[in-house]
Short mmCIF file of C-alpha atoms in Angstrom, two decimals:
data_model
loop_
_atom_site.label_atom_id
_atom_site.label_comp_id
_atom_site.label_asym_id
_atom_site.label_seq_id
_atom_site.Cartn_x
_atom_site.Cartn_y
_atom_site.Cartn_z
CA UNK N 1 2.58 -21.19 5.59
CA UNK N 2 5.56 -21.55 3.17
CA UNK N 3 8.30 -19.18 4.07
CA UNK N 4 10.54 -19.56 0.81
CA UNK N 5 11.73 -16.37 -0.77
CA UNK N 6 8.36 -14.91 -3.55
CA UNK N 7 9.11 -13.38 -6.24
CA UNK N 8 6.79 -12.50 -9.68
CA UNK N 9 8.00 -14.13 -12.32
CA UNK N 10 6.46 -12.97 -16.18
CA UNK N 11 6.15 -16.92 -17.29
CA UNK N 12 4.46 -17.49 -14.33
CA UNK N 13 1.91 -15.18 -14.51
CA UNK N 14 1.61 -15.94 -18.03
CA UNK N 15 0.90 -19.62 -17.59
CA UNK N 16 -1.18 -18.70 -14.81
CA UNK N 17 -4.99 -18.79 -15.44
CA UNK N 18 -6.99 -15.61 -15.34
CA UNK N 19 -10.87 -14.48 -14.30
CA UNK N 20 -12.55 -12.32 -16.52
CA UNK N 21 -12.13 -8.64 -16.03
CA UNK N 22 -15.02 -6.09 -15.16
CA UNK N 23 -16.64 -9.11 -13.72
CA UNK N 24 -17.29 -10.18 -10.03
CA UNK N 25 -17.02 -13.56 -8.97
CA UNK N 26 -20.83 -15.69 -8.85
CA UNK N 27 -21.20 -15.43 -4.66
CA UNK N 28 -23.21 -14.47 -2.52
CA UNK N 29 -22.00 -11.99 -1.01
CA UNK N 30 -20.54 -10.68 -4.25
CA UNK N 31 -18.61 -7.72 -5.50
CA UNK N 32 -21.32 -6.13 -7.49
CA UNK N 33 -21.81 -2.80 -5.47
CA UNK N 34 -18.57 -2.19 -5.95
CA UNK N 35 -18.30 -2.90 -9.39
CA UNK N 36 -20.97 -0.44 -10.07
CA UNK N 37 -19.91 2.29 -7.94
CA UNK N 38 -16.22 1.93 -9.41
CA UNK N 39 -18.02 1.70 -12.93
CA UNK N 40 -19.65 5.45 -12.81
CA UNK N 41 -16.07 6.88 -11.61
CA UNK N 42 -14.90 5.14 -14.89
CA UNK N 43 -17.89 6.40 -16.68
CA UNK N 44 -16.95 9.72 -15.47
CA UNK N 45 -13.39 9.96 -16.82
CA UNK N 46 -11.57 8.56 -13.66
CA UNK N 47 -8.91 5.83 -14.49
CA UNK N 48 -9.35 3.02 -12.28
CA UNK N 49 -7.80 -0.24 -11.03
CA UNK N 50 -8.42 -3.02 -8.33
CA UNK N 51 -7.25 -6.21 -7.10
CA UNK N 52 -8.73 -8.83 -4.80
CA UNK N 53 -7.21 -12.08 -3.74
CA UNK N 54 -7.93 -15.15 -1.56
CA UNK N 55 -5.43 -14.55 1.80
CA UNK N 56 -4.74 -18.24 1.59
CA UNK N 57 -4.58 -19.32 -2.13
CA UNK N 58 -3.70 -16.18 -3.69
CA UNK N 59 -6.35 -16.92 -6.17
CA UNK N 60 -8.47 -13.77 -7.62
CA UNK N 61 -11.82 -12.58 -6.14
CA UNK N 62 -12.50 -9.53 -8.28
CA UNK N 63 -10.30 -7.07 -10.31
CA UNK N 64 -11.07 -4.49 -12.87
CA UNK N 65 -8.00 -3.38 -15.05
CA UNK N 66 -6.23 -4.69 -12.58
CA UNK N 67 -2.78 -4.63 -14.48
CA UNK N 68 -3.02 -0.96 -15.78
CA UNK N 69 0.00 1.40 -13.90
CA UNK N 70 -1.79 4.37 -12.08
CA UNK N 71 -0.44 6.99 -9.25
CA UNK N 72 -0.01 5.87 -6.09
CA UNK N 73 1.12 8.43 -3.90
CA UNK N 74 2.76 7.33 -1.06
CA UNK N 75 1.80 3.74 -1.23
CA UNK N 76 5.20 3.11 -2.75
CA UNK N 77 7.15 3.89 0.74
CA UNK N 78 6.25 0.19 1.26
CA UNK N 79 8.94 -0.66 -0.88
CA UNK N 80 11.45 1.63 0.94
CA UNK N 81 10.03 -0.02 4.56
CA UNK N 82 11.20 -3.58 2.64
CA UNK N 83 14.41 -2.31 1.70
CA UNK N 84 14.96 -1.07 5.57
CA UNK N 85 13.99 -4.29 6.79
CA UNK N 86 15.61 -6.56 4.29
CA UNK N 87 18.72 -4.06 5.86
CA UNK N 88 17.69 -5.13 9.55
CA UNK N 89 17.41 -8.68 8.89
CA UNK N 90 21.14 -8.61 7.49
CA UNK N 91 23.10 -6.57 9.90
CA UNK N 92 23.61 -4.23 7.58
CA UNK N 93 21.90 -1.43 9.51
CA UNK N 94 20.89 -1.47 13.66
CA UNK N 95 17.36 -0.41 14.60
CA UNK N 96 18.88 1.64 16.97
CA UNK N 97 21.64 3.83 14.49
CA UNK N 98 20.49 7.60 15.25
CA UNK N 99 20.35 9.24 12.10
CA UNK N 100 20.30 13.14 11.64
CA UNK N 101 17.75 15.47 9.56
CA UNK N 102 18.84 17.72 7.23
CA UNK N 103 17.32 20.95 5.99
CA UNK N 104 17.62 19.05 2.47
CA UNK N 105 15.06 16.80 3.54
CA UNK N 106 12.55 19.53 5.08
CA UNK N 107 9.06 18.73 3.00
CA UNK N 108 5.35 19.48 4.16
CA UNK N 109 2.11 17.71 4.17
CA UNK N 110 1.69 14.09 5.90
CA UNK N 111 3.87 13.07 8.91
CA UNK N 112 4.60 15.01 12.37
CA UNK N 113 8.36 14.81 12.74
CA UNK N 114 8.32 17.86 10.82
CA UNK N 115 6.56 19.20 14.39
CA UNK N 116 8.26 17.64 16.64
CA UNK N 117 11.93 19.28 18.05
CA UNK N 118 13.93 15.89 17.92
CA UNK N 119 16.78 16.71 15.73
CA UNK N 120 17.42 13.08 15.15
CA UNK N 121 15.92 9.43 15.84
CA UNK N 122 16.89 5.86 15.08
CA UNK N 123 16.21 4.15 11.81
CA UNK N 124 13.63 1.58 12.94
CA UNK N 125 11.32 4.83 14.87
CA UNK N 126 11.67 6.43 11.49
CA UNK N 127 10.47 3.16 9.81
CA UNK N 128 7.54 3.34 12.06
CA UNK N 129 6.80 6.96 11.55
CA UNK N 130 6.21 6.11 7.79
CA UNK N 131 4.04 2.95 8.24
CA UNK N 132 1.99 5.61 11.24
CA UNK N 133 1.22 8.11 9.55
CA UNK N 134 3.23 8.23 6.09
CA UNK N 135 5.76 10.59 7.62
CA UNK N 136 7.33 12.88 4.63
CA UNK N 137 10.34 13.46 6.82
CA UNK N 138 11.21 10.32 7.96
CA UNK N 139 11.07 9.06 4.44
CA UNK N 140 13.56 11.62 2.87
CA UNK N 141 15.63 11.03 5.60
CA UNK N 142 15.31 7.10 4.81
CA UNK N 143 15.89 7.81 1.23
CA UNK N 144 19.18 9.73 1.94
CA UNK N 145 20.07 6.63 4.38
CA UNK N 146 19.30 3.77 2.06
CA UNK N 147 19.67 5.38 -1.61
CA UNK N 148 16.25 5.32 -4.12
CA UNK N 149 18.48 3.04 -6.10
CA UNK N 150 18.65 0.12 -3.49
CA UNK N 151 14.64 0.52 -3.17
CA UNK N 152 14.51 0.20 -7.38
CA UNK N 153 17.05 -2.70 -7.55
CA UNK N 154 15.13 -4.62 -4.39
CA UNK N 155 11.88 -4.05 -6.06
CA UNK N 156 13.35 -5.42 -9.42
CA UNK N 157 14.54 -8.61 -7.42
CA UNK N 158 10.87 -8.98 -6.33
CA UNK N 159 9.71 -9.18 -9.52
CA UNK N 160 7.84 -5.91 -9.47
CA UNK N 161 7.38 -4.42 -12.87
CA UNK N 162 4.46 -2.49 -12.72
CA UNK N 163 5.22 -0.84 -9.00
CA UNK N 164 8.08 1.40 -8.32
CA UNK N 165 9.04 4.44 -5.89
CA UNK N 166 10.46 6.86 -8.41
CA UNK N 167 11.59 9.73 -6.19
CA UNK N 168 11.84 11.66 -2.78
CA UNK N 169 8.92 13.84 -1.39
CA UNK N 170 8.89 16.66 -2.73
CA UNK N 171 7.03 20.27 -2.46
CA UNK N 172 6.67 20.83 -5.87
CA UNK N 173 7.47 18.59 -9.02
CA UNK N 174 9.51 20.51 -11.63
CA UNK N 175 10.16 19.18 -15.20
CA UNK N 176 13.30 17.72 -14.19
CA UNK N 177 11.47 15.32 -11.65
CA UNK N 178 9.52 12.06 -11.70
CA UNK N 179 5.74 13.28 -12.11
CA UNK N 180 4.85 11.06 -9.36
CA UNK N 181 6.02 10.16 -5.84
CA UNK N 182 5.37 6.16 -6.96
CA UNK N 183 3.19 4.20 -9.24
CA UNK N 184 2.08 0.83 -9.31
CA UNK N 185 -0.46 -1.48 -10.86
CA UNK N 186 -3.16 -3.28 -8.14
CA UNK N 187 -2.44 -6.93 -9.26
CA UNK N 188 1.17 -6.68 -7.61
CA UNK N 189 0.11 -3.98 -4.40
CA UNK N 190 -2.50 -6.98 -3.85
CA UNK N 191 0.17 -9.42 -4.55
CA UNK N 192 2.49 -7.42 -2.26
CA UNK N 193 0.36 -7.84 0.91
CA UNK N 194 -0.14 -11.43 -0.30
CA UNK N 195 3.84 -12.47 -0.05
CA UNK N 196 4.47 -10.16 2.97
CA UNK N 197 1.27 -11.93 5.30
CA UNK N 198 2.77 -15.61 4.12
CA UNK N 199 6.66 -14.24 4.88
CA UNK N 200 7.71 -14.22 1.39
CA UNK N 201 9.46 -10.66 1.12
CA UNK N 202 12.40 -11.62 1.93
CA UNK N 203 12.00 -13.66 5.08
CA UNK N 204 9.72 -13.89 7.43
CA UNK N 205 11.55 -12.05 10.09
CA UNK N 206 11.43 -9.13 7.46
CA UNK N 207 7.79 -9.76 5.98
CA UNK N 208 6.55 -9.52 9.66
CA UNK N 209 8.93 -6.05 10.43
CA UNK N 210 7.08 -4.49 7.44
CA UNK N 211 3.89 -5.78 8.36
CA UNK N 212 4.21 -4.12 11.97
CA UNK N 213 5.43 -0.76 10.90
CA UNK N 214 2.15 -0.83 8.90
CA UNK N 215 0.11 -1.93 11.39
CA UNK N 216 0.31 1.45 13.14
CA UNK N 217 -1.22 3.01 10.05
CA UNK N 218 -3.80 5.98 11.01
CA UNK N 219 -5.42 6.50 7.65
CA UNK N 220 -9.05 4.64 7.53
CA UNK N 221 -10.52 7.05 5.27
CA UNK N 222 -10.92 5.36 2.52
CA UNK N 223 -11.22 1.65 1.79
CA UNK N 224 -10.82 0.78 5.79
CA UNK N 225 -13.31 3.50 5.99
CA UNK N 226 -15.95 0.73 6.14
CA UNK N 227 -14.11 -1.55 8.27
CA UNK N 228 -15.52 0.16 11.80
CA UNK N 229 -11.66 0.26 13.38
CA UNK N 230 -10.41 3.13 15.48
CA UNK N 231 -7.73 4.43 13.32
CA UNK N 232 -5.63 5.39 16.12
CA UNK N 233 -5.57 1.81 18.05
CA UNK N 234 -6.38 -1.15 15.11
CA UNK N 235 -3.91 -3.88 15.46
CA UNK N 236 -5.37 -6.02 17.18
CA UNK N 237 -8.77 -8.20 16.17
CA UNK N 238 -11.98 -6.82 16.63
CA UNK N 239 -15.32 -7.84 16.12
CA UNK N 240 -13.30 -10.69 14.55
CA UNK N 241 -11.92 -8.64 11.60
CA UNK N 242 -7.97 -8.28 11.33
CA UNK N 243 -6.27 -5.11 9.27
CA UNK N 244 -3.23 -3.86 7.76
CA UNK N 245 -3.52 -0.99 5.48
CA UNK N 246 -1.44 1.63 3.59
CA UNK N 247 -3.15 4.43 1.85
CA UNK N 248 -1.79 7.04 -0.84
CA UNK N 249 -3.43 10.39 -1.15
CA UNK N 250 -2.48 12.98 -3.91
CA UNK N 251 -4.21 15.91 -5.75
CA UNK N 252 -6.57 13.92 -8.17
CA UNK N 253 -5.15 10.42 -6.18
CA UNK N 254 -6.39 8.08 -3.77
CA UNK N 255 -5.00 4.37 -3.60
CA UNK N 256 -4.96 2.11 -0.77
CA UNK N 257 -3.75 -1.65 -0.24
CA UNK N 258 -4.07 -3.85 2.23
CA UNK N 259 -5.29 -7.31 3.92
CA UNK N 260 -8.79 -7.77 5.81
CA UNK N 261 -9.19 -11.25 7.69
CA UNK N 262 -12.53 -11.78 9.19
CA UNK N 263 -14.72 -15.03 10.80
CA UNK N 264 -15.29 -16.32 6.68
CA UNK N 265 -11.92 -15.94 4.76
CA UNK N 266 -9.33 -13.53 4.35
CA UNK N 267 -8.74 -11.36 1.58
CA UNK N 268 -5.65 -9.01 0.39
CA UNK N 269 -6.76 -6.14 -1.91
CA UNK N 270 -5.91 -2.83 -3.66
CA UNK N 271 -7.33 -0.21 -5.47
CA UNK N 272 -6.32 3.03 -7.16
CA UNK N 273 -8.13 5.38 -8.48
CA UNK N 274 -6.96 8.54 -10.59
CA UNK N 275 -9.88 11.38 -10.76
CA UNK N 276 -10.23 14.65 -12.56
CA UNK N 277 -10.09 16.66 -8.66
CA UNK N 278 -11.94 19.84 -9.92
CA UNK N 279 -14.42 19.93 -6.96
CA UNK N 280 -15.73 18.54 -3.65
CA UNK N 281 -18.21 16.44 -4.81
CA UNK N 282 -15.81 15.09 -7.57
CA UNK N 283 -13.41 13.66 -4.43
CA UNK N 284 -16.40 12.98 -2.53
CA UNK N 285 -17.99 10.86 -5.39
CA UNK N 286 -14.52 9.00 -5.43
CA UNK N 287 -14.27 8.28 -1.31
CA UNK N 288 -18.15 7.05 -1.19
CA UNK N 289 -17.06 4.49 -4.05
CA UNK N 290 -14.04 3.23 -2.26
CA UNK N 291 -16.13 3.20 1.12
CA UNK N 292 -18.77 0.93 -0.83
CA UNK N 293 -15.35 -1.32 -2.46
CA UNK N 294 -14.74 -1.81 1.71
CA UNK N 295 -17.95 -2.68 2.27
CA UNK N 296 -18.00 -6.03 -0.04
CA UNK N 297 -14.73 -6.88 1.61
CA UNK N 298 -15.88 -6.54 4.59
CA UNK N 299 -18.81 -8.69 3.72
CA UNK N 300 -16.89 -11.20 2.21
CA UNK N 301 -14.66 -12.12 5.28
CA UNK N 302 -17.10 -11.60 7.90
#
């Protein structure tokens, strides 16, 4: 694999050739499940995007408006794991610096530092807190640590136009705030995974860091739904399929990314989907087509 520094450049990927959208590629097995269970979300009024590419060639499988910018949720605290690596690689931080939480940085939903009576831990357990279980806490105390700006400016250097973490977890989102916790477009999440499994963020020292925070990810409900992994012990390789996932859930959100490698190929993928969240069986119509999109992965690999 070649470990020299990735980053997306806009002449590149406009010299680069490109599949036809809303279309899966002619194989058997093919995408066409999912691109008619995506297709009546769409039908429906949800916005939605996907990306799938080739581990090794970084070439595309499928994608449907794969370039379009859509909520993301937490997905974006990838970006803030790179910057804490990138950090780690150069000395500029220690995995084992203790730092303290404030009341400033108290915020509810995912994560369980919030429940726990440790006052403070070290920056690389608070790393691995977010990749675990997308740990609210640990990220605003990250964020305080490390500055959004050095996550925007690192992203930037990546190429990353379409993806961004725009702001700290909050509660509530006033008018003063970004709307959104992070956006991003499923060409570069997909992309993302892509660079970090072939040590291209960076380094590989850092690619693999990120990679292993992630690893300890406990969300399989939705695209790794269909994958048939405990969610609590995954990393290693199972009924010779291979995981890393990271998953972003918000009120009318769900958006995951990731890499699958099974017996067949290896794939890195993401897909976002933005819903009208009025009922159960409007969210429940939305998880059953991501579970089907994990599905033709998983028969694609295996």
């Amino acid at each position: 694999m070649n470990d020299a520094p990735l980053t997306r450049r806009r002449d590149a990927r406009a010299a680069s050739p490109t599949s036809a959208r809303h279309a899966a590629v002619t194989r058997d097995p093919s995408f066409r499940p999912s691109f008619r269970a995506l297709g009546q979300l769409a039908y429906g009024g949800a916005r939605v995007s996907v990306a799938v590419l080739e581990l090794d060639s970084g070439q595309p499988i499928f994608a449907v408006d794969e370039r379009i910018v859509l909520p993301t949720a937490s997905i974006g605290k990838i970006l803030l794991l790179v910057e804490v690596s990138a950090r780690l690689t150069e000395r500029r931080l220690s995995d084992f610096a203790i730092v303290d939480r404030e009341p400033r940085d108290a915020v509810a939903d995912s994560g369980i530092w919030r429940h726990l009576q440790a006052p403070a831990m070290p920056i690389s357990d608070l790393a691995a807190l977010v990749g675990a279980t997308s740990d609210n806490l640990a990220t605003n105390v990250l964020l305080r640590q490390i500055g959004l700006d050095a996550v925007r400016t690192r992203t930037e250097q990546l190429g990353l136009v379409r993806t961004a973490l725009l702001d700290v977890v909050r509660d509530t989102r006033g008018p003063d705030h970004a709307p959104q916790l992070s956006v991003g477009s499923a060409a570069e999440l997909s992309w993302l995974f892509h660079a970090l499994m072939h040590g291209q963020i960076i380094d590989r020292q850092t690619s693999d860091r990120v990679l292993g925070w992630l690893s300890l990810n406990t969300d399989l409900s939705l695209v790794a739904s269909a994958f048939g992994r405990d969610p609590l012990s995954h990393q290693g390789v199972e009924h010779n399929t291979w995981m890393i996932n990271k998953t972003g859930t918000d009120v009318g959100v769900r958006s995951e990314a990731g890499v699958l490698r099974g017996p067949r190929a290896g794939l890195t993928y993401a897909l976002s989907v933005q819903f009208d969240d009025r009922d159960l069986a409007s969210r429940l119509r939305v998880l059953d087509a991501m579970r089907t999109f994990g599905l033709d992965l998983l028969e694609w690999v295996h």
